[in-house]
Coordinates of C-alpha atoms and ligand atoms in Angstrom, one line a residue:
M26 CA -3.6 -19.9 10.1
T27 CA -1.0 -20.1 7.4
I28 CA -1.0 -17.0 5.3
F29 CA 0.6 -16.5 1.9
L30 CA 1.8 -13.0 1.5
T31 CA 2.8 -11.9 -2.0
G32 CA 5.1 -8.9 -2.0
G33 CA 5.7 -9.4 1.7
A34 CA 9.1 -7.7 1.7
G35 CA 7.6 -4.4 0.4
Y36 CA 6.6 -1.4 2.4
I37 CA 3.1 -2.4 3.3
G38 CA 3.7 -6.1 3.1
S39 CA 6.5 -6.0 5.6
H40 CA 4.3 -4.2 8.2
V41 CA 1.5 -6.7 7.6
L42 CA 4.0 -9.6 7.9
L43 CA 5.1 -8.3 11.3
C44 CA 1.5 -8.1 12.6
C45 CA 0.5 -11.5 11.2
L46 CA 3.5 -13.1 13.0
E47 CA 2.6 -11.2 16.2
A48 CA -1.0 -12.5 15.9
G49 CA 0.4 -16.0 15.9
H50 CA -0.1 -16.9 12.2
K51 CA 2.5 -18.8 10.1
V52 CA 3.5 -16.8 7.0
V53 CA 4.9 -17.8 3.7
V54 CA 6.3 -14.9 1.6
L55 CA 6.7 -14.7 -2.2
D56 CA 8.7 -11.7 -3.5
D57 CA 11.1 -11.1 -6.4
F58 CA 12.7 -8.2 -4.4
S59 CA 12.4 -6.0 -7.5
N60 CA 11.4 -3.1 -5.3
S61 CA 12.4 -4.3 -1.8
S62 CA 15.2 -5.9 0.2
P63 CA 15.4 -9.2 2.0
E64 CA 16.7 -7.1 4.9
A65 CA 13.1 -6.0 5.6
I66 CA 12.2 -9.6 6.4
T67 CA 15.3 -10.2 8.4
R68 CA 14.3 -7.2 10.6
V69 CA 10.7 -8.4 11.0
E70 CA 12.2 -11.8 12.1
E71 CA 14.4 -9.9 14.6
L72 CA 11.4 -7.9 15.9
T73 CA 9.1 -10.9 16.4
G74 CA 11.6 -13.7 17.1
E75 CA 9.7 -15.7 14.5
R76 CA 10.9 -17.3 11.2
V77 CA 9.4 -16.6 7.8
T78 CA 9.4 -19.0 4.9
I79 CA 10.6 -17.0 1.8
W80 CA 10.2 -17.9 -1.8
R81 CA 12.1 -15.7 -4.2
G82 CA 10.3 -15.5 -7.5
D83 CA 7.8 -13.8 -9.8
I84 CA 4.0 -13.6 -9.2
R85 CA 3.5 -14.4 -12.9
D86 CA 5.3 -17.8 -12.5
G87 CA 2.4 -20.2 -12.4
T88 CA 4.6 -23.2 -11.9
L89 CA 6.3 -21.7 -8.9
L90 CA 2.9 -20.8 -7.4
R91 CA 1.7 -24.3 -7.8
Q92 CA 4.8 -25.5 -6.0
I93 CA 4.2 -23.1 -3.2
F94 CA 0.5 -24.2 -2.8
D95 CA 1.6 -27.9 -2.9
R96 CA 4.3 -27.4 -0.2
H97 CA 2.2 -25.3 2.3
H98 CA -1.3 -25.7 3.6
I99 CA -2.4 -22.1 2.9
D100 CA -5.5 -20.8 4.5
A101 CA -5.6 -17.3 3.0
V102 CA -3.7 -15.1 0.6
L103 CA -2.8 -11.4 1.0
H104 CA -1.8 -10.1 -2.4
F105 CA 0.6 -7.1 -2.3
A106 CA 3.0 -8.0 -5.1
G107 CA 2.8 -5.5 -7.9
L108 CA 4.0 -2.3 -9.5
K109 CA 2.7 1.0 -8.0
A110 CA 4.3 4.1 -9.7
V111 CA 1.7 6.1 -11.5
G112 CA 4.2 8.0 -13.8
E113 CA 6.1 4.8 -14.7
S114 CA 2.8 3.2 -15.6
V115 CA 2.1 5.9 -18.2
A116 CA 5.6 5.3 -19.8
D117 CA 5.4 1.5 -19.6
P118 CA 1.8 0.4 -19.4
L119 CA 2.5 -3.2 -20.5
A120 CA 4.6 -3.8 -17.5
Y121 CA 1.7 -2.7 -15.3
Y122 CA -0.9 -4.9 -17.1
D123 CA 1.5 -7.8 -17.1
V124 CA 2.5 -7.7 -13.5
N125 CA -0.6 -6.3 -11.8
L126 CA -3.3 -7.9 -14.0
G127 CA -1.4 -10.9 -15.4
G128 CA 0.2 -11.7 -12.0
S129 CA -3.2 -11.5 -10.2
V130 CA -4.8 -13.8 -12.8
T131 CA -2.0 -16.3 -12.4
L132 CA -2.3 -16.1 -8.6
V133 CA -6.1 -16.8 -8.5
R134 CA -5.7 -19.7 -11.0
A135 CA -3.1 -21.3 -8.7
M136 CA -5.4 -20.6 -5.7
A137 CA -8.4 -22.3 -7.3
A138 CA -6.3 -25.3 -8.3
A139 CA -5.1 -25.7 -4.7
G140 CA -8.6 -25.2 -3.3
V141 CA -7.8 -21.9 -1.6
F142 CA -10.5 -19.3 -2.0
R143 CA -9.8 -16.6 0.6
L144 CA -8.1 -13.5 -0.8
V145 CA -7.3 -9.9 0.3
F146 CA -6.3 -7.7 -2.6
S147 CA -4.4 -4.4 -2.4
S148 CA -6.3 -1.9 -4.5
T149 CA -6.0 1.8 -4.5
A150 CA -7.9 5.1 -4.4
A151 CA -6.4 5.6 -7.9
V152 CA -9.4 3.5 -9.2
Y153 CA -11.6 6.6 -8.6
G154 CA -9.5 8.9 -10.7
D155 CA -10.3 12.6 -10.9
Q156 CA -13.6 13.2 -9.0
V157 CA -15.3 16.4 -7.9
L158 CA -17.5 15.0 -5.1
M159 CA -15.7 14.3 -1.8
P160 CA -15.5 12.2 0.2
L161 CA -15.2 9.1 -2.0
T162 CA -17.4 6.2 -1.1
E163 CA -17.1 2.7 -2.5
T164 CA -20.0 3.5 -4.8
S165 CA -18.4 6.6 -6.3
A166 CA -17.8 6.4 -10.0
L167 CA -14.6 4.5 -11.1
A168 CA -12.6 6.5 -13.6
P169 CA -8.9 5.7 -13.1
S170 CA -6.7 8.1 -15.0
S171 CA -3.5 6.1 -15.3
P172 CA -2.6 2.6 -16.5
Y173 CA -1.7 1.8 -12.9
G174 CA -5.2 2.7 -11.7
R175 CA -6.8 0.9 -14.6
S176 CA -4.7 -2.3 -14.0
K177 CA -6.0 -2.3 -10.4
R178 CA -9.6 -1.6 -11.6
M179 CA -9.3 -4.6 -14.0
V180 CA -8.1 -6.9 -11.2
E181 CA -11.1 -5.8 -9.1
Q182 CA -13.4 -6.7 -12.1
V183 CA -11.7 -10.1 -12.5
L184 CA -12.3 -10.8 -8.8
A185 CA -15.9 -9.7 -8.9
D186 CA -16.6 -11.9 -11.9
L187 CA -14.8 -14.8 -10.2
C188 CA -17.0 -14.4 -7.1
A189 CA -20.1 -14.2 -9.2
A190 CA -19.1 -17.4 -11.1
D191 CA -18.1 -19.5 -8.1
S192 CA -19.6 -19.1 -4.6
R193 CA -16.6 -20.6 -2.9
W194 CA -14.6 -17.4 -3.4
S195 CA -14.2 -15.0 -0.5
V196 CA -12.6 -11.8 -1.6
A197 CA -11.8 -8.5 0.1
V198 CA -10.7 -5.6 -2.1
L199 CA -9.1 -2.9 0.0
R200 CA -8.7 0.6 -1.6
Y201 CA -5.9 2.3 0.1
F202 CA -5.7 6.1 0.2
N203 CA -2.2 7.5 0.9
P204 CA -0.2 5.2 3.2
A205 CA 2.7 6.8 5.2
G206 CA 4.5 6.3 8.5
A207 CA 6.3 3.3 9.8
H208 CA 6.4 0.8 12.7
S209 CA 7.2 2.6 15.9
S210 CA 10.5 0.6 16.3
G211 CA 12.0 2.6 13.4
R212 CA 13.4 -0.8 12.2
I213 CA 11.1 -1.2 9.1
G214 CA 9.7 1.5 6.8
E215 CA 9.3 2.7 3.3
D216 CA 12.5 2.4 1.3
P217 CA 11.6 3.5 -2.3
R218 CA 14.1 2.6 -5.1
G219 CA 15.6 5.7 -6.8
V220 CA 14.0 9.1 -6.4
P221 CA 10.8 8.9 -4.3
A222 CA 7.7 9.7 -6.3
N223 CA 5.5 10.4 -3.2
L224 CA 5.3 13.5 -1.0
I225 CA 6.2 12.1 2.4
P226 CA 9.1 9.9 1.4
Y227 CA 10.6 12.7 -0.7
A228 CA 10.2 15.3 2.1
M229 CA 11.8 12.9 4.6
Q230 CA 14.8 12.4 2.3
V231 CA 15.1 16.2 2.0
A232 CA 15.1 16.2 5.8
V233 CA 18.0 13.8 6.0
G234 CA 19.9 15.7 3.3
R235 CA 19.6 13.4 0.3
Y236 CA 17.9 16.1 -1.7
P237 CA 18.3 19.9 -1.3
E238 CA 14.6 20.9 -1.3
L239 CA 11.0 19.7 -1.7
V240 CA 9.2 20.8 -4.8
I241 CA 5.5 21.5 -4.3
F242 CA 3.6 20.6 -7.4
G243 CA 1.2 23.5 -7.8
D244 CA -0.2 26.1 -5.4
D245 CA -3.1 27.1 -7.6
Y246 CA -5.6 24.2 -6.9
P247 CA -9.1 25.1 -5.8
T248 CA -8.2 24.2 -2.2
P249 CA -8.0 26.5 0.9
D250 CA -4.2 27.0 0.6
G251 CA -3.9 26.1 -3.1
T252 CA -1.9 22.9 -2.7
G253 CA -3.2 19.3 -3.2
I254 CA -5.2 17.5 -0.5
R255 CA -4.8 13.8 0.3
D256 CA -6.0 11.3 2.9
Y257 CA -2.8 10.1 4.6
I258 CA -3.2 6.9 6.5
H259 CA -0.8 5.4 9.0
V260 CA 0.6 2.1 7.7
M261 CA -0.1 0.5 11.0
D262 CA -3.8 1.5 10.8
L263 CA -3.8 0.1 7.2
V264 CA -2.3 -3.2 8.6
Q265 CA -5.2 -3.5 11.1
G266 CA -7.6 -3.1 8.2
H267 CA -6.1 -6.2 6.6
L268 CA -6.4 -8.2 9.8
V269 CA -10.0 -7.4 10.3
A270 CA -10.9 -7.9 6.7
M271 CA -9.3 -11.4 6.9
K272 CA -11.3 -12.2 10.0
Y273 CA -14.5 -11.0 8.2
L274 CA -13.8 -13.3 5.3
A275 CA -13.4 -16.3 7.6
D276 CA -17.1 -17.1 7.7
R277 CA -18.3 -15.3 4.6
T278 CA -18.1 -15.7 0.9
G279 CA -18.5 -13.2 -1.9
Y280 CA -16.9 -10.0 -3.1
H281 CA -16.4 -7.1 -0.7
V282 CA -14.9 -3.7 -1.2
W283 CA -13.7 -1.3 1.5
N284 CA -12.0 2.1 1.4
L285 CA -9.1 2.3 3.9
G286 CA -8.6 6.0 4.7
T287 CA -9.0 8.3 7.6
G288 CA -11.8 10.4 6.2
R289 CA -9.7 13.5 6.6
G290 CA -7.6 15.4 4.0
H291 CA -4.4 17.3 4.5
S292 CA -2.8 19.8 2.1
V293 CA 0.9 19.6 1.0
L294 CA 1.6 22.7 3.1
E295 CA 0.0 21.1 6.2
V296 CA 2.2 18.1 5.7
I297 CA 5.3 20.3 5.4
R298 CA 4.4 22.1 8.6
G299 CA 3.9 18.7 10.3
I300 CA 7.3 17.6 9.2
E301 CA 8.9 20.8 10.4
R302 CA 7.3 20.2 13.9
V303 CA 8.8 16.7 13.9
I304 CA 12.3 17.6 12.7
N305 CA 12.3 20.9 14.7
R306 CA 13.6 23.0 11.9
P307 CA 12.4 24.5 8.6
L308 CA 12.2 22.2 5.5
P309 CA 13.4 23.8 2.3
W310 CA 10.7 23.9 -0.4
R311 CA 9.7 25.8 -3.5
I312 CA 6.6 26.0 -5.6
A313 CA 6.6 24.5 -9.2
P314 CA 3.9 23.9 -11.7
R315 CA 1.3 21.2 -11.2
R316 CA 2.4 17.6 -11.8
P317 CA 0.6 16.2 -14.9
G318 CA -2.2 13.8 -13.9
D319 CA -2.5 15.1 -10.3
T320 CA -5.9 15.9 -8.8
A321 CA -6.8 18.7 -6.5
Q322 CA -8.2 16.6 -3.7
C323 CA -8.9 13.0 -2.7
W324 CA -10.2 11.7 0.6
A325 CA -12.2 8.7 1.8
D326 CA -15.5 8.1 3.3
P327 CA -14.4 5.2 5.6
A328 CA -17.9 4.6 6.9
R329 CA -18.4 1.2 5.3
A330 CA -15.3 -0.3 6.8
A331 CA -16.4 1.1 10.2
A332 CA -19.9 -0.4 9.9
D333 CA -18.8 -3.8 8.5
L334 CA -15.5 -4.4 10.1
G335 CA -15.5 -2.1 13.1
W336 CA -12.3 -0.6 11.7
R337 CA -11.3 3.0 12.3
T338 CA -7.9 4.7 12.1
S339 CA -6.5 5.7 15.4
R340 CA -3.3 7.6 14.4
G341 CA -3.2 11.1 13.1
L342 CA -0.8 13.0 10.8
D343 CA 1.6 14.0 13.6
E344 CA 2.1 10.4 14.8
M345 CA 2.5 9.3 11.1
L346 CA 5.2 11.8 10.4
A347 CA 7.0 11.2 13.7
D348 CA 7.1 7.4 13.0
H349 CA 8.1 8.0 9.4
W350 CA 10.9 10.3 10.6
R351 CA 12.2 7.8 13.2
W352 CA 12.6 5.2 10.4
Q353 CA 14.2 7.7 8.0
A354 CA 16.5 9.3 10.6
Q355 CA 17.7 5.9 11.8
N356 CA 18.0 4.5 8.2
P357 CA 19.0 7.5 6.0
E358 CA 19.9 5.2 3.1
G359 CA 17.0 2.9 3.8
Y360 CA 17.8 -0.8 4.3
L361 CA 21.4 -0.2 3.0
S362 CA 22.1 2.1 5.9
Ligands
LIG8 P1 6.2 -2.1 -2.6 O1 6.8 -1.9 -4.0 O2 7.0 -1.6 -1.4 O3 5.8 -3.6 -2.4 C1 5.5 -4.4 -3.5 C2 6.3 -5.7 -3.4 O4 6.0 -6.6 -4.5 C3 7.8 -5.4 -3.4 O5 8.5 -6.1 -2.4 C4 8.3 -6.0 -4.8 O6 9.6 -6.4 -4.8 C5 7.3 -7.1 -5.0 N1 7.0 -7.3 -6.4 C6 6.9 -6.4 -7.4 N2 6.7 -7.1 -8.6 C7 6.7 -8.4 -8.3 C8 6.6 -9.6 -9.1 N3 6.4 -9.5 -10.4 N4 6.7 -10.8 -8.5 C9 6.9 -10.9 -7.1 N5 7.0 -9.8 -6.3 C10 6.9 -8.6 -6.9 O7 4.8 -1.4 -2.6 P2 3.8 -1.1 -1.4 O8 3.7 0.3 -1.1 O9 4.1 -2.0 -0.2 O10 2.4 -1.6 -2.1 C11 1.9 -2.9 -1.9 C12 0.6 -3.0 -2.7 O11 -0.3 -2.0 -2.3 C13 0.8 -2.8 -4.2 O12 0.0 -3.7 -4.9 C14 0.4 -1.4 -4.5 O13 -0.1 -1.2 -5.8 C15 -0.7 -1.2 -3.4 N6 -0.9 0.2 -3.1 C16 0.1 0.9 -2.5 C17 -0.1 2.3 -2.2 C18 1.0 3.1 -1.7 O14 1.0 4.3 -1.8 N7 2.1 2.5 -1.1 C19 -1.3 2.9 -2.4 C20 -2.4 2.1 -2.9 C21 -2.2 0.7 -3.2
LIG9 N1 3.5 16.3 -4.1 C1 4.4 17.4 -4.1 N2 5.7 17.1 -4.3 C2 6.2 15.9 -4.4 C3 5.4 14.8 -4.4 C4 4.0 15.0 -4.2 O1 3.9 18.5 -4.1 O2 7.5 15.8 -4.5 C5 2.1 16.5 -3.9 C6 1.2 16.0 -5.1 O3 1.1 16.9 -6.1 C7 -0.1 15.7 -4.3 C8 0.4 15.2 -2.9 O4 1.7 15.8 -2.8 O5 -0.9 16.8 -4.2 C9 0.4 13.7 -2.7 O6 1.2 13.2 -3.8 P1 1.8 11.7 -3.7 O7 2.6 11.4 -4.9 O8 2.4 11.4 -2.4 O9 0.4 10.8 -3.8 P2 -0.7 10.6 -4.9 O10 -2.0 11.0 -4.2 O11 -0.4 11.3 -6.1 O12 -0.7 9.0 -5.2 C10 -0.5 8.1 -4.2 C11 0.2 6.8 -4.8 C12 -0.8 6.1 -5.7 C13 -2.0 5.8 -5.0 C14 -2.7 7.1 -4.5 C15 -3.9 6.7 -3.7 O13 1.3 7.2 -5.5 O14 -0.2 4.9 -6.1 O15 -1.8 7.7 -3.6 O16 -4.6 7.8 -3.4 F1 -2.9 5.2 -5.9

């Protein structure tokens, strides 16, 4: 198959790219490199011995998208390109609606014009917002609490409406929980621009000495140790979820939604202890007040993906942290190292 990967140089996209190439697919990547480096693709090419066709440009550029669909015979689209920082989305909501919602609408228009109707979309557990009942199933209420989460929820709605209006569409919406880890080679991984917003990348940068200490946002949550609980999923398990979802869509139409999580939550303190085991020394940390907008706990019920796709995660927190650490230790400054 020829797969069109938007945002293919990013953290998750680059890992999916690697596995698509290993599975024998041809891949065309579109990325504006606003939050990634072309070096990620070079490294994937080195690891696989395969070449990738790269288009540098913006997902909102309909003319460019038409050109890409004219030039390549695309069978399926995996859509990762977008903005993902919750805090930034509160400060600059228009950017999030423009890129995430506007970009997705532009993409599906270009797909329809080219007669390509198979799409896998990167959604997020952020569409559930602050919920009391755990674990979250795909039918849990949707109450996103940030413009980021709302922009993803809106795209989900657009895709559902599209599938209802035109039976040729075949769409998988994948709601990721908290991706972490890296490919076991240590050659590709998460390389956030600026100060990392997420726990594991920040803690790993403390471990390599880029920051003096980790700040724990709150130890007074109603959880067993008082710190926030999340469902951390190894990026390679997440990748497998995309491959099986794409296979599922091959002979089915309609709109399908799956949670991609492990079904298990870990607290911030558990993650810190895991990192300390991996780096074999204490990680400096201190407690600070809660981060506005954070929820106490969030973990998935992944039963639907298991039943429909036969997909289950196989990597636990320790392997995730060891792989993330290998990448960070070998590339302390990310792709600039
Ligand atoms: P990332 O920022 O590493 O990757 C996104 C890629 O899209 C980057 O390479 C970036 O340069 C590119 N991009 C951004 N805006 C673009 C535009 N206007 N035109 C073209 N390319 C553009 O993020 P990621 O962690 O790999 O996330 C991939 C997708 O998964 C995103 O849609 C994100 O919302 C979603 N997601 C991520 C997480 C997470 O915690 N990493 C969780 C849930 C959902
Ligand atoms: N945390 C800290 N210190 C930090 C960073 C985070 O204590 O420096 C805590 C948070 O308070 C939370 C936990 O670590 O309890 C996880 O926080 P992250 O920022 O790593 O992840 P979030 O669950 O807040 O959000 C992430 C992505 C969203 C995505 C969501 C899906 O940022 O884009 O997971 O569940 F939607």
